[in-house]
Amino acid sequence: MQNFTLQEFDDIPTGLLSADAGDLVSLLGGPSLINIAGAPGRPPLFVSSMLHGDEITGLLAMQQLLSYFSGRELPRPIYWFIGNVAAAASGQRRLAEQTDYNRIWAADCDVPEAAIARAVLQRLEEVPPFAAVDIHNNSGRNPAFACVNRLTPEFVGLAGLFSDTIIHFTRPKGVCSLACAEIAPSVTLECGQPCEPEPLRRTVEYLKQLLVLDELPTAKQLNSRPKVLETVATIRVKPGVSFDFAGEGGSELSFRADLESLNFTESAAGTKWADSSSLEPAVQVEGIDGRDVTAHYFEQRGRQLVQNRDEIPAMLSSSPQAVRQDCLGYFMEALSL
Ligand SMILES: [Zn+2]
């Protein structure tokens, strides 16, 4: 049974700082906003975590951060949102009957889960935060990086404090950071795979920094110049096509086993992605305007699916569940600021 009412807490619920992701649903009763007091007169920090039930770095980072400040006043208040606790109970991104919790934040979204997002956004509008940070993990092997939906100096500064690699994207609409961007500088952190210690450590340090800063740095004030990449296309496996990542040709589409090693590399035209028994590319590439641009990026050469042009692939995942529920990955282009 799903709960579409936002649970609100005015203090840290007992047991939360040591809870496992799987226990959150019984501890909290549903998606929750936890309002934690801090130094008065300073705008709060909004932290969103667990929009995807199997992405636990946000939970772990907040547990460590709040344990660090245990018994002391926070340098600024925190609004901590904990999202898909029902999916977390079974270690999944989302449950089959659910809408993805990072697709429910657009004002015109009318799925039941959108009531939760609207309730959170209403709180943020009442007391606009200093910054909004939505913490995720990748299912595939990727470096930790930050994403923004706007390229203004303070958005780039907020992202650049976390990572030298910044991704700019404006689709899909319905993601949390896009809705928050209307209210405050907003960033999405992609913190590697869920149990990687280094991205977790970096996330905790980043949140500590955001708690004490009076102003966000602008892009120019950062220590190093970030590299900004733009998402230009989304890669999916065509519906109904069987696929694997064994590279042995067992399925209609058998991706190379080291596909994830292409992430954030400058991958050359002619690079093989998969063995494929179909006559045309069994993947579908969608441009940011929603058009089918498959032929622009891929061609079928004999029994091989190959890349047509030099490109930067990113966030490629070899998790079949992530590929089916979300996508295979993206193509990026470098931007100069
Ligand atoms: Zn996620």
PDB file of N, CA and C in Angstrom, residues 15 33 51-52 59 69 79 82 94-95 110 133 141 157 161 169 189 209 224 281 287 294 330:
ATOM      1  N   GLY A  15      16.189   6.985  15.783  1.00  0.00           N
ATOM      2  CA  GLY A  15      16.637   5.818  15.014  1.00  0.00           C
ATOM      3  C   GLY A  15      17.002   6.130  13.575  1.00  0.00           C
ATOM      4  N   LEU A  33       9.507  14.819   4.899  1.00  0.00           N
ATOM      5  CA  LEU A  33      10.307  16.043   4.968  1.00  0.00           C
ATOM      6  C   LEU A  33      10.644  16.272   6.434  1.00  0.00           C
ATOM      7  N   LEU A  51      15.297   9.634  -3.875  1.00  0.00           N
ATOM      8  CA  LEU A  51      14.222   9.674  -4.874  1.00  0.00           C
ATOM      9  C   LEU A  51      14.181   8.335  -5.592  1.00  0.00           C
ATOM     10  N   HIS A  52      15.339   7.728  -5.701  1.00  0.00           N
ATOM     11  CA  HIS A  52      15.436   6.362  -6.221  1.00  0.00           C
ATOM     12  C   HIS A  52      15.819   5.442  -5.064  1.00  0.00           C
ATOM     13  N   LEU A  59      21.235   9.187   1.740  1.00  0.00           N
ATOM     14  CA  LEU A  59      20.874   8.804   3.107  1.00  0.00           C
ATOM     15  C   LEU A  59      22.132   8.716   3.980  1.00  0.00           C
ATOM     16  N   PHE A  69      27.177  16.765  13.587  1.00  0.00           N
ATOM     17  CA  PHE A  69      26.704  17.948  14.315  1.00  0.00           C
ATOM     18  C   PHE A  69      25.881  17.581  15.557  1.00  0.00           C
ATOM     19  N   TYR A  79      16.184  21.368   5.441  1.00  0.00           N
ATOM     20  CA  TYR A  79      14.999  20.598   5.056  1.00  0.00           C
ATOM     21  C   TYR A  79      15.535  19.341   4.386  1.00  0.00           C
ATOM     22  N   ILE A  82      13.269  12.708   2.228  1.00  0.00           N
ATOM     23  CA  ILE A  82      13.592  11.299   1.979  1.00  0.00           C
ATOM     24  C   ILE A  82      12.463  10.739   1.117  1.00  0.00           C
ATOM     25  N   ARG A  94      12.501   2.058  -8.309  1.00  0.00           N
ATOM     26  CA  ARG A  94      11.095   2.321  -8.035  1.00  0.00           C
ATOM     27  C   ARG A  94      10.366   0.990  -8.107  1.00  0.00           C
ATOM     28  N   LEU A  95       9.160   0.926  -7.542  1.00  0.00           N
ATOM     29  CA  LEU A  95       8.350  -0.276  -7.670  1.00  0.00           C
ATOM     30  C   LEU A  95       7.642  -0.239  -9.027  1.00  0.00           C
ATOM     31  N   ASP A 110       0.261  14.905 -13.089  1.00  0.00           N
ATOM     32  CA  ASP A 110      -0.995  14.550 -12.410  1.00  0.00           C
ATOM     33  C   ASP A 110      -1.027  13.113 -11.889  1.00  0.00           C
ATOM     34  N   VAL A 133      19.889  20.643  -3.063  1.00  0.00           N
ATOM     35  CA  VAL A 133      20.827  19.597  -3.485  1.00  0.00           C
ATOM     36  C   VAL A 133      20.081  18.272  -3.535  1.00  0.00           C
ATOM     37  N   ARG A 141      29.259   2.437 -13.916  1.00  0.00           N
ATOM     38  CA  ARG A 141      30.509   2.988 -13.386  1.00  0.00           C
ATOM     39  C   ARG A 141      30.757   4.366 -13.992  1.00  0.00           C
ATOM     40  N   GLY A 157      28.591  27.726  -9.973  1.00  0.00           N
ATOM     41  CA  GLY A 157      29.404  27.764  -8.755  1.00  0.00           C
ATOM     42  C   GLY A 157      28.986  26.684  -7.768  1.00  0.00           C
ATOM     43  N   LEU A 161      31.593  23.487  -6.861  1.00  0.00           N
ATOM     44  CA  LEU A 161      32.131  23.182  -5.532  1.00  0.00           C
ATOM     45  C   LEU A 161      32.213  21.672  -5.327  1.00  0.00           C
ATOM     46  N   PHE A 169      21.546  19.895 -18.228  1.00  0.00           N
ATOM     47  CA  PHE A 169      20.430  19.245 -18.924  1.00  0.00           C
ATOM     48  C   PHE A 169      19.138  19.988 -18.612  1.00  0.00           C
ATOM     49  N   LEU A 189      23.508  15.882  -7.549  1.00  0.00           N
ATOM     50  CA  LEU A 189      24.801  15.213  -7.419  1.00  0.00           C
ATOM     51  C   LEU A 189      24.653  13.766  -7.861  1.00  0.00           C
ATOM     52  N   GLN A 209      30.202  22.259   3.743  1.00  0.00           N
ATOM     53  CA  GLN A 209      30.566  23.557   3.165  1.00  0.00           C
ATOM     54  C   GLN A 209      29.317  24.410   2.928  1.00  0.00           C
ATOM     55  N   SER A 224      39.190  25.775  -9.761  1.00  0.00           N
ATOM     56  CA  SER A 224      39.550  25.337 -11.113  1.00  0.00           C
ATOM     57  C   SER A 224      38.351  25.536 -12.032  1.00  0.00           C
ATOM     58  N   PRO A 281      19.745  -0.636 -36.299  1.00  0.00           N
ATOM     59  CA  PRO A 281      20.079  -0.452 -34.884  1.00  0.00           C
ATOM     60  C   PRO A 281      18.905  -0.825 -33.970  1.00  0.00           C
ATOM     61  N   GLY A 287      16.707  12.883 -29.361  1.00  0.00           N
ATOM     62  CA  GLY A 287      17.332  14.192 -29.160  1.00  0.00           C
ATOM     63  C   GLY A 287      16.600  14.984 -28.090  1.00  0.00           C
ATOM     64  N   THR A 294      18.371   8.396 -34.049  1.00  0.00           N
ATOM     65  CA  THR A 294      19.180   7.174 -34.002  1.00  0.00           C
ATOM     66  C   THR A 294      20.198   7.120 -35.132  1.00  0.00           C
ATOM     67  N   TYR A 330      23.487   8.346 -22.128  1.00  0.00           N
ATOM     68  CA  TYR A 330      23.325   9.637 -22.828  1.00  0.00           C
ATOM     69  C   TYR A 330      24.537   9.942 -23.692  1.00  0.00           C
TER      70      TYR A 330
END
